[in-house]
Amino acid sequence: MSVIVVLLLAVVAVWFSRVHTLNRRVGSFHCALGRTAQGPWSLGVAQYGTDRLYWWRYRSLRARPHTRWQRVGLAVLERTDWHAGQVVVTCRPGAETEPVHLLMSAEAYAGLTSWIEATPSRVGSVI
């Protein structure tokens, strides 16, 4: 019985450590991923990378991101005001045909659009 309690406490401690680390990364923000623009929502955290947007699910112990989207070709199709300062952003992630629905704060949306617009026009070119 005590072994099960210790293992359970260890799993909970690892999960809290993972969530704390994800939330403190540079360029990270709270972001939920939805199947549709109305949900259901899977809570998580997103992080800007150099050439990708990474998304981690909160209810997971995975060290790697659950989903990655290429920066080049990522386009915002629609922005819908939700409630309490939240917005639903529908994006087209490059060559994929299925849109991605993200729920985030208005401030995070401003950061996302700035990050997308700041994409170098000639990625990989040598001057």
PDB file of C-alpha atoms in Angstrom:
ATOM      1  CA  MET A   1       0.000   0.000   0.000  1.00  0.00           C
ATOM      2  CA  SER A   2       2.763   2.460   0.928  1.00  0.00           C
ATOM      3  CA  VAL A   3       4.602   1.709  -2.336  1.00  0.00           C
ATOM      4  CA  ILE A   4       1.504   2.727  -4.303  1.00  0.00           C
ATOM      5  CA  VAL A   5       1.209   5.966  -2.319  1.00  0.00           C
ATOM      6  CA  VAL A   6       4.888   6.775  -2.905  1.00  0.00           C
ATOM      7  CA  LEU A   7       4.564   6.078  -6.640  1.00  0.00           C
ATOM      8  CA  LEU A   8       1.431   8.194  -6.848  1.00  0.00           C
ATOM      9  CA  LEU A   9       3.150  11.067  -5.037  1.00  0.00           C
ATOM     10  CA  ALA A  10       6.163  10.748  -7.353  1.00  0.00           C
ATOM     11  CA  VAL A  11       3.933  10.952 -10.451  1.00  0.00           C
ATOM     12  CA  VAL A  12       2.127  13.999  -9.057  1.00  0.00           C
ATOM     13  CA  ALA A  13       5.465  15.663  -8.225  1.00  0.00           C
ATOM     14  CA  VAL A  14       6.784  15.014 -11.744  1.00  0.00           C
ATOM     15  CA  TRP A  15       3.573  16.431 -13.246  1.00  0.00           C
ATOM     16  CA  PHE A  16       3.744  19.616 -11.129  1.00  0.00           C
ATOM     17  CA  SER A  17       7.416  20.040 -12.006  1.00  0.00           C
ATOM     18  CA  ARG A  18       6.640  19.626 -15.719  1.00  0.00           C
ATOM     19  CA  VAL A  19       3.792  22.163 -15.644  1.00  0.00           C
ATOM     20  CA  HIS A  20       5.908  24.635 -13.664  1.00  0.00           C
ATOM     21  CA  THR A  21       8.799  24.274 -16.122  1.00  0.00           C
ATOM     22  CA  LEU A  22       6.544  24.689 -19.172  1.00  0.00           C
ATOM     23  CA  ASN A  23       4.927  27.828 -17.756  1.00  0.00           C
ATOM     24  CA  ARG A  24       8.290  29.448 -17.014  1.00  0.00           C
ATOM     25  CA  ARG A  25       9.860  28.927 -20.450  1.00  0.00           C
ATOM     26  CA  VAL A  26      10.663  32.003 -22.492  1.00  0.00           C
ATOM     27  CA  GLY A  27       7.984  32.567 -25.126  1.00  0.00           C
ATOM     28  CA  SER A  28       5.374  30.352 -23.478  1.00  0.00           C
ATOM     29  CA  PHE A  29       1.711  31.212 -22.938  1.00  0.00           C
ATOM     30  CA  HIS A  30      -1.483  29.468 -21.836  1.00  0.00           C
ATOM     31  CA  CYS A  31      -3.289  28.099 -24.856  1.00  0.00           C
ATOM     32  CA  ALA A  32      -6.083  25.537 -25.208  1.00  0.00           C
ATOM     33  CA  LEU A  33      -6.475  23.394 -28.317  1.00  0.00           C
ATOM     34  CA  GLY A  34      -9.986  22.622 -29.578  1.00  0.00           C
ATOM     35  CA  ARG A  35     -11.489  20.169 -32.033  1.00  0.00           C
ATOM     36  CA  THR A  36     -13.829  22.930 -33.224  1.00  0.00           C
ATOM     37  CA  ALA A  37     -14.072  26.670 -32.605  1.00  0.00           C
ATOM     38  CA  GLN A  38     -16.598  25.908 -29.850  1.00  0.00           C
ATOM     39  CA  GLY A  39     -14.484  23.228 -28.137  1.00  0.00           C
ATOM     40  CA  PRO A  40     -14.161  20.891 -26.391  1.00  0.00           C
ATOM     41  CA  TRP A  41     -10.895  22.391 -25.196  1.00  0.00           C
ATOM     42  CA  SER A  42      -7.753  20.590 -24.117  1.00  0.00           C
ATOM     43  CA  LEU A  43      -5.785  22.831 -21.761  1.00  0.00           C
ATOM     44  CA  GLY A  44      -2.121  23.350 -22.438  1.00  0.00           C
ATOM     45  CA  VAL A  45       0.744  25.719 -22.974  1.00  0.00           C
ATOM     46  CA  ALA A  46       2.259  26.898 -26.246  1.00  0.00           C
ATOM     47  CA  GLN A  47       5.773  28.172 -26.871  1.00  0.00           C
ATOM     48  CA  TYR A  48       7.284  30.132 -29.724  1.00  0.00           C
ATOM     49  CA  GLY A  49      10.309  28.484 -31.275  1.00  0.00           C
ATOM     50  CA  THR A  50      12.565  29.826 -33.989  1.00  0.00           C
ATOM     51  CA  ASP A  51      10.691  28.073 -36.777  1.00  0.00           C
ATOM     52  CA  ARG A  52       7.819  26.275 -35.015  1.00  0.00           C
ATOM     53  CA  LEU A  53       5.005  26.823 -32.555  1.00  0.00           C
ATOM     54  CA  TYR A  54       5.014  24.042 -29.953  1.00  0.00           C
ATOM     55  CA  TRP A  55       2.038  22.958 -27.857  1.00  0.00           C
ATOM     56  CA  TRP A  56       2.069  20.762 -24.734  1.00  0.00           C
ATOM     57  CA  ARG A  57      -1.035  19.221 -23.161  1.00  0.00           C
ATOM     58  CA  TYR A  58      -1.312  19.914 -19.412  1.00  0.00           C
ATOM     59  CA  ARG A  59      -2.750  16.477 -18.679  1.00  0.00           C
ATOM     60  CA  SER A  60       0.314  14.572 -19.746  1.00  0.00           C
ATOM     61  CA  LEU A  61       3.766  13.547 -18.565  1.00  0.00           C
ATOM     62  CA  ARG A  62       5.338  13.655 -22.052  1.00  0.00           C
ATOM     63  CA  ALA A  63       8.568  15.601 -22.264  1.00  0.00           C
ATOM     64  CA  ARG A  64       8.069  16.370 -25.967  1.00  0.00           C
ATOM     65  CA  PRO A  65       5.347  18.658 -27.288  1.00  0.00           C
ATOM     66  CA  HIS A  66       2.051  17.073 -28.253  1.00  0.00           C
ATOM     67  CA  THR A  67       1.809  19.145 -31.455  1.00  0.00           C
ATOM     68  CA  ARG A  68       4.134  21.313 -33.578  1.00  0.00           C
ATOM     69  CA  TRP A  69       3.241  23.750 -36.349  1.00  0.00           C
ATOM     70  CA  GLN A  70       5.698  25.220 -38.855  1.00  0.00           C
ATOM     71  CA  ARG A  71       6.031  28.999 -38.635  1.00  0.00           C
ATOM     72  CA  VAL A  72       6.267  29.357 -42.401  1.00  0.00           C
ATOM     73  CA  GLY A  73       2.771  28.946 -43.794  1.00  0.00           C
ATOM     74  CA  LEU A  74       0.952  29.344 -40.463  1.00  0.00           C
ATOM     75  CA  ALA A  75      -1.876  31.789 -41.104  1.00  0.00           C
ATOM     76  CA  VAL A  76      -4.683  33.165 -38.947  1.00  0.00           C
ATOM     77  CA  LEU A  77      -8.014  32.561 -40.673  1.00  0.00           C
ATOM     78  CA  GLU A  78     -10.372  33.944 -38.049  1.00  0.00           C
ATOM     79  CA  ARG A  79     -10.394  35.530 -34.612  1.00  0.00           C
ATOM     80  CA  THR A  80     -13.532  35.327 -32.461  1.00  0.00           C
ATOM     81  CA  ASP A  81     -13.964  37.032 -29.107  1.00  0.00           C
ATOM     82  CA  TRP A  82     -14.784  34.519 -26.401  1.00  0.00           C
ATOM     83  CA  HIS A  83     -15.511  35.591 -22.829  1.00  0.00           C
ATOM     84  CA  ALA A  84     -13.371  37.188 -20.091  1.00  0.00           C
ATOM     85  CA  GLY A  85     -10.734  38.571 -22.468  1.00  0.00           C
ATOM     86  CA  GLN A  86     -10.201  35.267 -24.280  1.00  0.00           C
ATOM     87  CA  VAL A  87     -10.179  34.814 -28.050  1.00  0.00           C
ATOM     88  CA  VAL A  88     -10.605  31.783 -30.285  1.00  0.00           C
ATOM     89  CA  VAL A  89      -8.087  31.810 -33.113  1.00  0.00           C
ATOM     90  CA  THR A  90      -8.613  29.580 -36.138  1.00  0.00           C
ATOM     91  CA  CYS A  91      -5.336  28.963 -37.969  1.00  0.00           C
ATOM     92  CA  ARG A  92      -4.284  27.153 -41.111  1.00  0.00           C
ATOM     93  CA  PRO A  93      -1.025  25.367 -40.346  1.00  0.00           C
ATOM     94  CA  GLY A  94       0.687  25.435 -43.730  1.00  0.00           C
ATOM     95  CA  ALA A  95       0.107  22.445 -45.987  1.00  0.00           C
ATOM     96  CA  GLU A  96      -2.357  20.777 -43.614  1.00  0.00           C
ATOM     97  CA  THR A  97      -5.978  21.028 -44.651  1.00  0.00           C
ATOM     98  CA  GLU A  98      -7.593  20.841 -41.211  1.00  0.00           C
ATOM     99  CA  PRO A  99      -7.791  24.158 -39.357  1.00  0.00           C
ATOM    100  CA  VAL A 100      -6.452  24.457 -35.824  1.00  0.00           C
ATOM    101  CA  HIS A 101      -8.550  26.146 -33.131  1.00  0.00           C
ATOM    102  CA  LEU A 102      -6.675  27.823 -30.266  1.00  0.00           C
ATOM    103  CA  LEU A 103      -8.169  29.510 -27.207  1.00  0.00           C
ATOM    104  CA  MET A 104      -5.887  32.145 -25.668  1.00  0.00           C
ATOM    105  CA  SER A 105      -5.818  35.570 -24.073  1.00  0.00           C
ATOM    106  CA  ALA A 106      -6.019  38.680 -26.235  1.00  0.00           C
ATOM    107  CA  GLU A 107      -2.422  39.487 -25.247  1.00  0.00           C
ATOM    108  CA  ALA A 108      -1.239  36.049 -26.375  1.00  0.00           C
ATOM    109  CA  TYR A 109      -3.092  36.571 -29.673  1.00  0.00           C
ATOM    110  CA  ALA A 110      -1.205  39.833 -30.239  1.00  0.00           C
ATOM    111  CA  GLY A 111       2.050  37.975 -29.589  1.00  0.00           C
ATOM    112  CA  LEU A 112       1.076  35.154 -31.950  1.00  0.00           C
ATOM    113  CA  THR A 113       0.254  37.483 -34.839  1.00  0.00           C
ATOM    114  CA  SER A 114       3.464  39.441 -34.273  1.00  0.00           C
ATOM    115  CA  TRP A 115       5.483  36.210 -34.240  1.00  0.00           C
ATOM    116  CA  ILE A 116       3.829  35.031 -37.483  1.00  0.00           C
ATOM    117  CA  GLU A 117       4.320  38.411 -39.212  1.00  0.00           C
ATOM    118  CA  ALA A 118       7.972  38.523 -38.192  1.00  0.00           C
ATOM    119  CA  THR A 119       8.749  35.388 -40.197  1.00  0.00           C
ATOM    120  CA  PRO A 120      11.753  36.060 -42.413  1.00  0.00           C
ATOM    121  CA  SER A 121      10.684  36.114 -46.049  1.00  0.00           C
ATOM    122  CA  ARG A 122      13.703  34.115 -47.175  1.00  0.00           C
ATOM    123  CA  VAL A 123      14.264  31.485 -44.499  1.00  0.00           C
ATOM    124  CA  GLY A 124      17.429  29.500 -45.140  1.00  0.00           C
ATOM    125  CA  SER A 125      18.960  31.906 -47.633  1.00  0.00           C
ATOM    126  CA  VAL A 126      22.565  32.990 -47.409  1.00  0.00           C
ATOM    127  CA  ILE A 127      23.512  36.592 -48.051  1.00  0.00           C
TER     128      ILE A 127
END
